Amino acid sequence: MEATPAIEVTELACAYEDHKVLEGVSFKVRAAEIFFIVGGTGVGKTTLLRNMVGLAAPVHGEVRFKGRSFTGADPAERREMLKTFGLSFQGGALWTSLTLSENIALPLEEYTRLPADEIARIAAFRLSQVGLAGFEHYYPSEISGGMRKRAGLARALALDPSIVFFDEPSAGLDPVTARNLDRLILQIRDTFATTIVIVSHDVDSILGIADRLIMLDTATRGIIAEGPPAALIAGPADPKVVEFLTRRTIRSA
């Protein structure tokens, strides 16, 4: 009997005002899976992510986390569900006026009643997990872009989430720093059995750490491929998929 998916998206349609970006999007993410949402610029990757986590409301369709409806939940239920996942945005999205420790403390202050000293201890631990021990009192402007990405991950992990969402984690990073971040994401998944969903167009990252992916397409406004990257490259697939994953143009006969 198949286990309940960590995430289940059913017939989701997403739009900006009157412009429909995606429609009929359905897929499942397994527990402890590293799952990528990929595609070229403007296909709706971040739009889909925003609709999945409640930052935007879908036109119709449903998102379920561990069998519980998120889109159909009342505000109190949704708040409880929000505690179970973390978000890591492009650039880290850290508050520039707060130290790294204070940034990580924000979700703990919002969703728990822990005392200040315990929150500070957790913040220090999360920073140490991502290789930033000793940087608790630094401000975002005082560290590098790669360090800000890692600090954003530390904040996403603050509430010990079972699911973490990333929006273009390697954007703006040099190749070495990007691969180090990939290894850190793998370590988090392997250590804590965390389910990880990543929006990305970084092919090296996709081929390096993805268990499975979906690829979105502007022409269909939906999914044109789903599966492990290697299988999609090796098997019969839409030429757009192979071209995206191999960086080589596929010409039809």
PDB file of C-alpha atoms in Angstrom:
ATOM      1  CA  MET A   1       0.000   0.000   0.000  1.00  0.00           C
ATOM      2  CA  GLU A   2       1.503   3.325  -1.092  1.00  0.00           C
ATOM      3  CA  ALA A   3       2.389   5.732   1.721  1.00  0.00           C
ATOM      4  CA  THR A   4       0.590   9.056   1.925  1.00  0.00           C
ATOM      5  CA  PRO A   5       2.561  11.613  -0.129  1.00  0.00           C
ATOM      6  CA  ALA A   6       4.280  14.414   1.729  1.00  0.00           C
ATOM      7  CA  ILE A   7       2.681  16.779  -0.815  1.00  0.00           C
ATOM      8  CA  GLU A   8      -0.131  16.235  -3.286  1.00  0.00           C
ATOM      9  CA  VAL A   9      -1.105  18.883  -5.847  1.00  0.00           C
ATOM     10  CA  THR A  10      -4.319  18.244  -7.781  1.00  0.00           C
ATOM     11  CA  GLU A  11      -5.567  20.134 -10.855  1.00  0.00           C
ATOM     12  CA  LEU A  12      -4.019  23.396  -9.688  1.00  0.00           C
ATOM     13  CA  ALA A  13      -4.580  26.526 -11.772  1.00  0.00           C
ATOM     14  CA  CYS A  14      -2.579  29.680 -11.066  1.00  0.00           C
ATOM     15  CA  ALA A  15      -3.039  33.194 -12.435  1.00  0.00           C
ATOM     16  CA  TYR A  16      -2.013  36.808 -12.065  1.00  0.00           C
ATOM     17  CA  GLU A  17      -5.274  38.765 -12.276  1.00  0.00           C
ATOM     18  CA  ASP A  18      -6.731  37.742 -15.675  1.00  0.00           C
ATOM     19  CA  HIS A  19      -3.550  36.085 -16.975  1.00  0.00           C
ATOM     20  CA  LYS A  20      -3.609  32.334 -16.389  1.00  0.00           C
ATOM     21  CA  VAL A  21      -0.060  31.034 -15.921  1.00  0.00           C
ATOM     22  CA  LEU A  22      -0.700  27.361 -15.118  1.00  0.00           C
ATOM     23  CA  GLU A  23      -3.669  25.029 -15.301  1.00  0.00           C
ATOM     24  CA  GLY A  24      -4.383  21.385 -14.586  1.00  0.00           C
ATOM     25  CA  VAL A  25      -1.121  20.880 -12.660  1.00  0.00           C
ATOM     26  CA  SER A  26      -1.100  17.610 -10.685  1.00  0.00           C
ATOM     27  CA  PHE A  27       1.813  15.786  -9.032  1.00  0.00           C
ATOM     28  CA  LYS A  28       2.912  14.118  -5.800  1.00  0.00           C
ATOM     29  CA  VAL A  29       6.073  14.505  -3.726  1.00  0.00           C
ATOM     30  CA  ARG A  30       7.192  11.562  -1.617  1.00  0.00           C
ATOM     31  CA  ALA A  31       8.451  11.889   1.944  1.00  0.00           C
ATOM     32  CA  ALA A  32      12.221  12.570   2.227  1.00  0.00           C
ATOM     33  CA  GLU A  33      12.460  13.209  -1.518  1.00  0.00           C
ATOM     34  CA  ILE A  34      14.435  15.985  -3.198  1.00  0.00           C
ATOM     35  CA  PHE A  35      11.951  17.157  -5.808  1.00  0.00           C
ATOM     36  CA  PHE A  36      12.659  19.859  -8.393  1.00  0.00           C
ATOM     37  CA  ILE A  37      10.262  22.166 -10.237  1.00  0.00           C
ATOM     38  CA  VAL A  38      12.140  23.144 -13.395  1.00  0.00           C
ATOM     39  CA  GLY A  39      11.750  24.913 -16.705  1.00  0.00           C
ATOM     40  CA  GLY A  40      12.857  28.018 -18.534  1.00  0.00           C
ATOM     41  CA  THR A  41      12.319  31.616 -17.532  1.00  0.00           C
ATOM     42  CA  GLY A  42       8.677  32.651 -17.213  1.00  0.00           C
ATOM     43  CA  VAL A  43       7.104  29.170 -17.177  1.00  0.00           C
ATOM     44  CA  GLY A  44       5.545  29.663 -13.729  1.00  0.00           C
ATOM     45  CA  LYS A  45       7.955  27.838 -11.413  1.00  0.00           C
ATOM     46  CA  THR A  46       7.907  30.444  -8.637  1.00  0.00           C
ATOM     47  CA  THR A  47       4.203  31.077  -9.229  1.00  0.00           C
ATOM     48  CA  LEU A  48       3.507  27.399  -8.573  1.00  0.00           C
ATOM     49  CA  LEU A  49       5.631  27.483  -5.423  1.00  0.00           C
ATOM     50  CA  ARG A  50       3.833  30.581  -4.121  1.00  0.00           C
ATOM     51  CA  ASN A  51       0.460  28.936  -4.679  1.00  0.00           C
ATOM     52  CA  MET A  52       1.600  25.765  -2.936  1.00  0.00           C
ATOM     53  CA  VAL A  53       2.666  27.542   0.274  1.00  0.00           C
ATOM     54  CA  GLY A  54      -0.180  30.040   0.527  1.00  0.00           C
ATOM     55  CA  LEU A  55       1.615  33.199  -0.616  1.00  0.00           C
ATOM     56  CA  ALA A  56      -0.910  33.353  -3.482  1.00  0.00           C
ATOM     57  CA  ALA A  57      -4.345  31.816  -3.896  1.00  0.00           C
ATOM     58  CA  PRO A  58      -4.873  29.355  -6.779  1.00  0.00           C
ATOM     59  CA  VAL A  59      -7.771  29.870  -9.183  1.00  0.00           C
ATOM     60  CA  HIS A  60      -8.836  26.327  -8.409  1.00  0.00           C
ATOM     61  CA  GLY A  61      -7.372  22.988  -7.416  1.00  0.00           C
ATOM     62  CA  GLU A  62      -6.041  21.607  -4.166  1.00  0.00           C
ATOM     63  CA  VAL A  63      -2.766  21.282  -2.273  1.00  0.00           C
ATOM     64  CA  ARG A  64      -2.514  18.648   0.450  1.00  0.00           C
ATOM     65  CA  PHE A  65       0.286  18.154   2.968  1.00  0.00           C
ATOM     66  CA  LYS A  66       0.504  14.638   4.412  1.00  0.00           C
ATOM     67  CA  GLY A  67      -3.099  14.018   3.431  1.00  0.00           C
ATOM     68  CA  ARG A  68      -4.479  17.255   4.918  1.00  0.00           C
ATOM     69  CA  SER A  69      -5.949  19.915   2.655  1.00  0.00           C
ATOM     70  CA  PHE A  70      -4.003  23.167   2.824  1.00  0.00           C
ATOM     71  CA  THR A  71      -6.055  25.088   0.294  1.00  0.00           C
ATOM     72  CA  GLY A  72      -9.289  24.097   2.076  1.00  0.00           C
ATOM     73  CA  ALA A  73      -8.039  24.700   5.615  1.00  0.00           C
ATOM     74  CA  ASP A  74      -9.440  27.418   7.850  1.00  0.00           C
ATOM     75  CA  PRO A  75      -6.977  30.084   9.142  1.00  0.00           C
ATOM     76  CA  ALA A  76      -6.254  28.243  12.409  1.00  0.00           C
ATOM     77  CA  GLU A  77      -5.605  24.931  10.640  1.00  0.00           C
ATOM     78  CA  ARG A  78      -3.435  26.627   8.048  1.00  0.00           C
ATOM     79  CA  ARG A  79      -1.361  28.312  10.743  1.00  0.00           C
ATOM     80  CA  GLU A  80      -0.693  24.929  12.352  1.00  0.00           C
ATOM     81  CA  MET A  81       0.308  23.452   9.005  1.00  0.00           C
ATOM     82  CA  LEU A  82       2.642  26.363   8.290  1.00  0.00           C
ATOM     83  CA  LYS A  83       4.708  25.306  11.294  1.00  0.00           C
ATOM     84  CA  THR A  84       5.590  22.053   9.532  1.00  0.00           C
ATOM     85  CA  PHE A  85       7.464  23.564   6.594  1.00  0.00           C
ATOM     86  CA  GLY A  86      10.199  26.108   5.960  1.00  0.00           C
ATOM     87  CA  LEU A  87      10.790  28.522   3.110  1.00  0.00           C
ATOM     88  CA  SER A  88      14.139  29.624   1.718  1.00  0.00           C
ATOM     89  CA  PHE A  89      13.771  32.483  -0.754  1.00  0.00           C
ATOM     90  CA  GLN A  90      16.087  33.814  -3.444  1.00  0.00           C
ATOM     91  CA  GLY A  91      18.950  35.758  -1.905  1.00  0.00           C
ATOM     92  CA  GLY A  92      18.016  34.481   1.545  1.00  0.00           C
ATOM     93  CA  ALA A  93      15.406  37.280   1.980  1.00  0.00           C
ATOM     94  CA  LEU A  94      16.933  38.207   5.320  1.00  0.00           C
ATOM     95  CA  TRP A  95      15.924  41.335   7.225  1.00  0.00           C
ATOM     96  CA  THR A  96      18.919  43.637   6.754  1.00  0.00           C
ATOM     97  CA  SER A  97      18.330  45.476  10.035  1.00  0.00           C
ATOM     98  CA  LEU A  98      18.533  42.247  12.071  1.00  0.00           C
ATOM     99  CA  THR A  99      21.506  40.053  12.907  1.00  0.00           C
ATOM    100  CA  LEU A 100      21.596  36.486  11.606  1.00  0.00           C
ATOM    101  CA  SER A 101      20.551  35.228  15.043  1.00  0.00           C
ATOM    102  CA  GLU A 102      17.634  37.676  15.145  1.00  0.00           C
ATOM    103  CA  ASN A 103      16.544  36.653  11.638  1.00  0.00           C
ATOM    104  CA  ILE A 104      16.404  33.000  12.634  1.00  0.00           C
ATOM    105  CA  ALA A 105      14.580  33.888  15.848  1.00  0.00           C
ATOM    106  CA  LEU A 106      11.652  35.424  13.928  1.00  0.00           C
ATOM    107  CA  PRO A 107       9.702  32.212  13.151  1.00  0.00           C
ATOM    108  CA  LEU A 108      10.410  30.910  16.656  1.00  0.00           C
ATOM    109  CA  GLU A 109       9.005  34.093  18.171  1.00  0.00           C
ATOM    110  CA  GLU A 110       5.998  33.951  15.833  1.00  0.00           C
ATOM    111  CA  TYR A 111       5.041  30.302  16.293  1.00  0.00           C
ATOM    112  CA  THR A 112       6.348  29.267  19.723  1.00  0.00           C
ATOM    113  CA  ARG A 113       6.322  30.467  23.324  1.00  0.00           C
ATOM    114  CA  LEU A 114       9.934  29.560  23.986  1.00  0.00           C
ATOM    115  CA  PRO A 115      11.958  31.859  26.280  1.00  0.00           C
ATOM    116  CA  ALA A 116      14.480  34.219  24.710  1.00  0.00           C
ATOM    117  CA  ASP A 117      17.528  32.247  25.866  1.00  0.00           C
ATOM    118  CA  GLU A 118      16.188  29.022  24.322  1.00  0.00           C
ATOM    119  CA  ILE A 119      15.410  30.826  21.056  1.00  0.00           C
ATOM    120  CA  ALA A 120      18.974  32.186  20.978  1.00  0.00           C
ATOM    121  CA  ARG A 121      20.324  28.677  21.600  1.00  0.00           C
ATOM    122  CA  ILE A 122      18.280  27.233  18.720  1.00  0.00           C
ATOM    123  CA  ALA A 123      19.364  30.065  16.410  1.00  0.00           C
ATOM    124  CA  ALA A 124      23.022  29.367  17.201  1.00  0.00           C
ATOM    125  CA  PHE A 125      22.496  25.644  16.589  1.00  0.00           C
ATOM    126  CA  ARG A 126      20.804  26.220  13.235  1.00  0.00           C
ATOM    127  CA  LEU A 127      23.619  28.516  12.139  1.00  0.00           C
ATOM    128  CA  SER A 128      26.170  25.901  13.141  1.00  0.00           C
ATOM    129  CA  GLN A 129      24.288  23.317  11.040  1.00  0.00           C
ATOM    130  CA  VAL A 130      24.868  25.394   7.911  1.00  0.00           C
ATOM    131  CA  GLY A 131      28.500  26.202   8.691  1.00  0.00           C
ATOM    132  CA  LEU A 132      27.931  29.651  10.196  1.00  0.00           C
ATOM    133  CA  ALA A 133      28.859  29.059  13.840  1.00  0.00           C
ATOM    134  CA  GLY A 134      30.206  32.278  15.327  1.00  0.00           C
ATOM    135  CA  PHE A 135      28.301  34.520  12.908  1.00  0.00           C
ATOM    136  CA  GLU A 136      25.245  34.996  15.149  1.00  0.00           C
ATOM    137  CA  HIS A 137      25.809  38.738  15.582  1.00  0.00           C
ATOM    138  CA  TYR A 138      26.722  39.538  11.989  1.00  0.00           C
ATOM    139  CA  TYR A 139      24.320  41.481   9.776  1.00  0.00           C
ATOM    140  CA  PRO A 140      23.427  40.236   6.266  1.00  0.00           C
ATOM    141  CA  SER A 141      25.432  43.076   4.692  1.00  0.00           C
ATOM    142  CA  GLU A 142      28.557  41.824   6.463  1.00  0.00           C
ATOM    143  CA  ILE A 143      28.602  38.348   4.874  1.00  0.00           C
ATOM    144  CA  SER A 144      28.882  36.953   1.345  1.00  0.00           C
ATOM    145  CA  GLY A 145      26.020  35.935  -0.942  1.00  0.00           C
ATOM    146  CA  GLY A 146      26.673  32.247  -0.341  1.00  0.00           C
ATOM    147  CA  MET A 147      26.642  32.802   3.412  1.00  0.00           C
ATOM    148  CA  ARG A 148      23.336  34.676   3.132  1.00  0.00           C
ATOM    149  CA  LYS A 149      21.884  31.671   1.273  1.00  0.00           C
ATOM    150  CA  ARG A 150      23.017  29.398   4.092  1.00  0.00           C
ATOM    151  CA  ALA A 151      21.607  31.774   6.700  1.00  0.00           C
ATOM    152  CA  GLY A 152      18.297  31.683   4.825  1.00  0.00           C
ATOM    153  CA  LEU A 153      18.385  27.891   5.029  1.00  0.00           C
ATOM    154  CA  ALA A 154      19.095  28.106   8.762  1.00  0.00           C
ATOM    155  CA  ARG A 155      16.005  30.267   9.193  1.00  0.00           C
ATOM    156  CA  ALA A 156      13.943  27.831   7.100  1.00  0.00           C
ATOM    157  CA  LEU A 157      15.027  25.068   9.485  1.00  0.00           C
ATOM    158  CA  ALA A 158      14.230  27.051  12.643  1.00  0.00           C
ATOM    159  CA  LEU A 159      10.988  25.212  13.442  1.00  0.00           C
ATOM    160  CA  ASP A 160      12.413  21.769  12.613  1.00  0.00           C
ATOM    161  CA  PRO A 161      10.185  21.447   9.515  1.00  0.00           C
ATOM    162  CA  SER A 162       9.381  18.195   7.778  1.00  0.00           C
ATOM    163  CA  ILE A 163       9.217  19.990   4.393  1.00  0.00           C
ATOM    164  CA  VAL A 164      11.491  22.768   3.105  1.00  0.00           C
ATOM    165  CA  PHE A 165      10.855  24.809  -0.056  1.00  0.00           C
ATOM    166  CA  PHE A 166      13.661  26.573  -1.947  1.00  0.00           C
ATOM    167  CA  ASP A 167      13.273  29.226  -4.630  1.00  0.00           C
ATOM    168  CA  GLU A 168      16.359  29.272  -6.891  1.00  0.00           C
ATOM    169  CA  PRO A 169      18.862  28.489  -4.113  1.00  0.00           C
ATOM    170  CA  SER A 170      21.916  28.637  -6.389  1.00  0.00           C
ATOM    171  CA  ALA A 171      20.964  31.855  -8.228  1.00  0.00           C
ATOM    172  CA  GLY A 172      23.823  34.353  -8.178  1.00  0.00           C
ATOM    173  CA  LEU A 173      26.337  31.897  -6.723  1.00  0.00           C
ATOM    174  CA  ASP A 174      29.622  30.826  -8.270  1.00  0.00           C
ATOM    175  CA  PRO A 175      29.770  27.126  -9.283  1.00  0.00           C
ATOM    176  CA  VAL A 176      31.834  26.007  -6.264  1.00  0.00           C
ATOM    177  CA  THR A 177      29.549  27.737  -3.743  1.00  0.00           C
ATOM    178  CA  ALA A 178      26.462  26.407  -5.548  1.00  0.00           C
ATOM    179  CA  ARG A 179      27.718  22.817  -5.348  1.00  0.00           C
ATOM    180  CA  ASN A 180      28.577  23.272  -1.659  1.00  0.00           C
ATOM    181  CA  LEU A 181      24.995  24.398  -1.093  1.00  0.00           C
ATOM    182  CA  ASP A 182      23.762  21.301  -2.952  1.00  0.00           C
ATOM    183  CA  ARG A 183      25.803  19.114  -0.607  1.00  0.00           C
ATOM    184  CA  LEU A 184      24.342  20.925   2.387  1.00  0.00           C
ATOM    185  CA  ILE A 185      20.801  20.315   1.098  1.00  0.00           C
ATOM    186  CA  LEU A 186      21.610  16.617   0.658  1.00  0.00           C
ATOM    187  CA  GLN A 187      23.013  16.496   4.176  1.00  0.00           C
ATOM    188  CA  ILE A 188      19.862  18.060   5.621  1.00  0.00           C
ATOM    189  CA  ARG A 189      17.669  15.539   3.775  1.00  0.00           C
ATOM    190  CA  ASP A 190      19.797  12.553   4.733  1.00  0.00           C
ATOM    191  CA  THR A 191      20.160  13.568   8.380  1.00  0.00           C
ATOM    192  CA  PHE A 192      16.585  14.586   9.137  1.00  0.00           C
ATOM    193  CA  ALA A 193      14.566  12.798   6.394  1.00  0.00           C
ATOM    194  CA  THR A 194      13.339  16.224   5.303  1.00  0.00           C
ATOM    195  CA  THR A 195      11.193  16.503   2.183  1.00  0.00           C
ATOM    196  CA  ILE A 196      12.726  19.156  -0.072  1.00  0.00           C
ATOM    197  CA  VAL A 197      11.103  20.985  -2.985  1.00  0.00           C
ATOM    198  CA  ILE A 198      13.370  23.181  -5.114  1.00  0.00           C
ATOM    199  CA  VAL A 199      12.487  25.647  -7.860  1.00  0.00           C
ATOM    200  CA  SER A 200      15.522  25.897 -10.123  1.00  0.00           C
ATOM    201  CA  HIS A 201      16.892  26.163 -13.635  1.00  0.00           C
ATOM    202  CA  ASP A 202      20.415  25.171 -12.507  1.00  0.00           C
ATOM    203  CA  VAL A 203      21.015  21.997 -14.535  1.00  0.00           C
ATOM    204  CA  ASP A 204      24.114  20.997 -12.549  1.00  0.00           C
ATOM    205  CA  SER A 205      22.090  21.097  -9.340  1.00  0.00           C
ATOM    206  CA  ILE A 206      19.174  19.236 -10.917  1.00  0.00           C
ATOM    207  CA  LEU A 207      21.393  16.441 -12.236  1.00  0.00           C
ATOM    208  CA  GLY A 208      23.416  16.357  -9.029  1.00  0.00           C
ATOM    209  CA  ILE A 209      20.796  16.026  -6.289  1.00  0.00           C
ATOM    210  CA  ALA A 210      17.269  15.628  -7.716  1.00  0.00           C
ATOM    211  CA  ASP A 211      15.416  12.394  -7.023  1.00  0.00           C
ATOM    212  CA  ARG A 212      12.606  13.439  -9.367  1.00  0.00           C
ATOM    213  CA  LEU A 213      11.397  16.555 -11.150  1.00  0.00           C
ATOM    214  CA  ILE A 214       8.534  18.083 -13.022  1.00  0.00           C
ATOM    215  CA  MET A 215       9.174  20.365 -15.985  1.00  0.00           C
ATOM    216  CA  LEU A 216       6.769  23.195 -16.757  1.00  0.00           C
ATOM    217  CA  ASP A 217       6.168  24.650 -20.202  1.00  0.00           C
ATOM    218  CA  THR A 218       4.615  27.940 -21.335  1.00  0.00           C
ATOM    219  CA  ALA A 219       2.931  26.447 -24.417  1.00  0.00           C
ATOM    220  CA  THR A 220       0.915  23.909 -22.436  1.00  0.00           C
ATOM    221  CA  ARG A 221       0.756  25.969 -19.218  1.00  0.00           C
ATOM    222  CA  GLY A 222       1.423  22.736 -17.404  1.00  0.00           C
ATOM    223  CA  ILE A 223       3.727  19.778 -16.870  1.00  0.00           C
ATOM    224  CA  ILE A 224       5.426  18.252 -19.918  1.00  0.00           C
ATOM    225  CA  ALA A 225       7.653  15.780 -18.052  1.00  0.00           C
ATOM    226  CA  GLU A 226       7.913  14.080 -14.668  1.00  0.00           C
ATOM    227  CA  GLY A 227      10.453  11.604 -13.310  1.00  0.00           C
ATOM    228  CA  PRO A 228      14.122  11.097 -12.372  1.00  0.00           C
ATOM    229  CA  PRO A 229      16.404  13.322 -14.481  1.00  0.00           C
ATOM    230  CA  ALA A 230      18.516  10.419 -15.813  1.00  0.00           C
ATOM    231  CA  ALA A 231      15.414   8.512 -16.900  1.00  0.00           C
ATOM    232  CA  LEU A 232      14.037  11.558 -18.711  1.00  0.00           C
ATOM    233  CA  ILE A 233      17.306  12.009 -20.605  1.00  0.00           C
ATOM    234  CA  ALA A 234      17.608   8.319 -21.499  1.00  0.00           C
ATOM    235  CA  GLY A 235      13.989   7.577 -22.335  1.00  0.00           C
ATOM    236  CA  PRO A 236      11.606   8.956 -24.939  1.00  0.00           C
ATOM    237  CA  ALA A 237      10.805  12.496 -23.851  1.00  0.00           C
ATOM    238  CA  ASP A 238       9.731  15.824 -25.240  1.00  0.00           C
ATOM    239  CA  PRO A 239      12.746  17.332 -27.076  1.00  0.00           C
ATOM    240  CA  LYS A 240      12.394  20.421 -24.884  1.00  0.00           C
ATOM    241  CA  VAL A 241      13.077  18.283 -21.826  1.00  0.00           C
ATOM    242  CA  VAL A 242      16.188  16.632 -23.222  1.00  0.00           C
ATOM    243  CA  GLU A 243      17.468  19.964 -24.533  1.00  0.00           C
ATOM    244  CA  PHE A 244      16.945  21.601 -21.133  1.00  0.00           C
ATOM    245  CA  LEU A 245      18.666  18.818 -19.184  1.00  0.00           C
ATOM    246  CA  THR A 246      21.568  18.238 -21.581  1.00  0.00           C
ATOM    247  CA  ARG A 247      22.037  21.752 -23.021  1.00  0.00           C
ATOM    248  CA  ARG A 248      21.983  20.346 -26.527  1.00  0.00           C
ATOM    249  CA  THR A 249      19.418  21.007 -29.213  1.00  0.00           C
ATOM    250  CA  ILE A 250      17.304  18.023 -30.307  1.00  0.00           C
ATOM    251  CA  ARG A 251      16.203  18.269 -33.932  1.00  0.00           C
ATOM    252  CA  SER A 252      13.126  16.378 -35.041  1.00  0.00           C
ATOM    253  CA  ALA A 253      13.426  14.200 -38.152  1.00  0.00           C
TER     254      ALA A 253
END
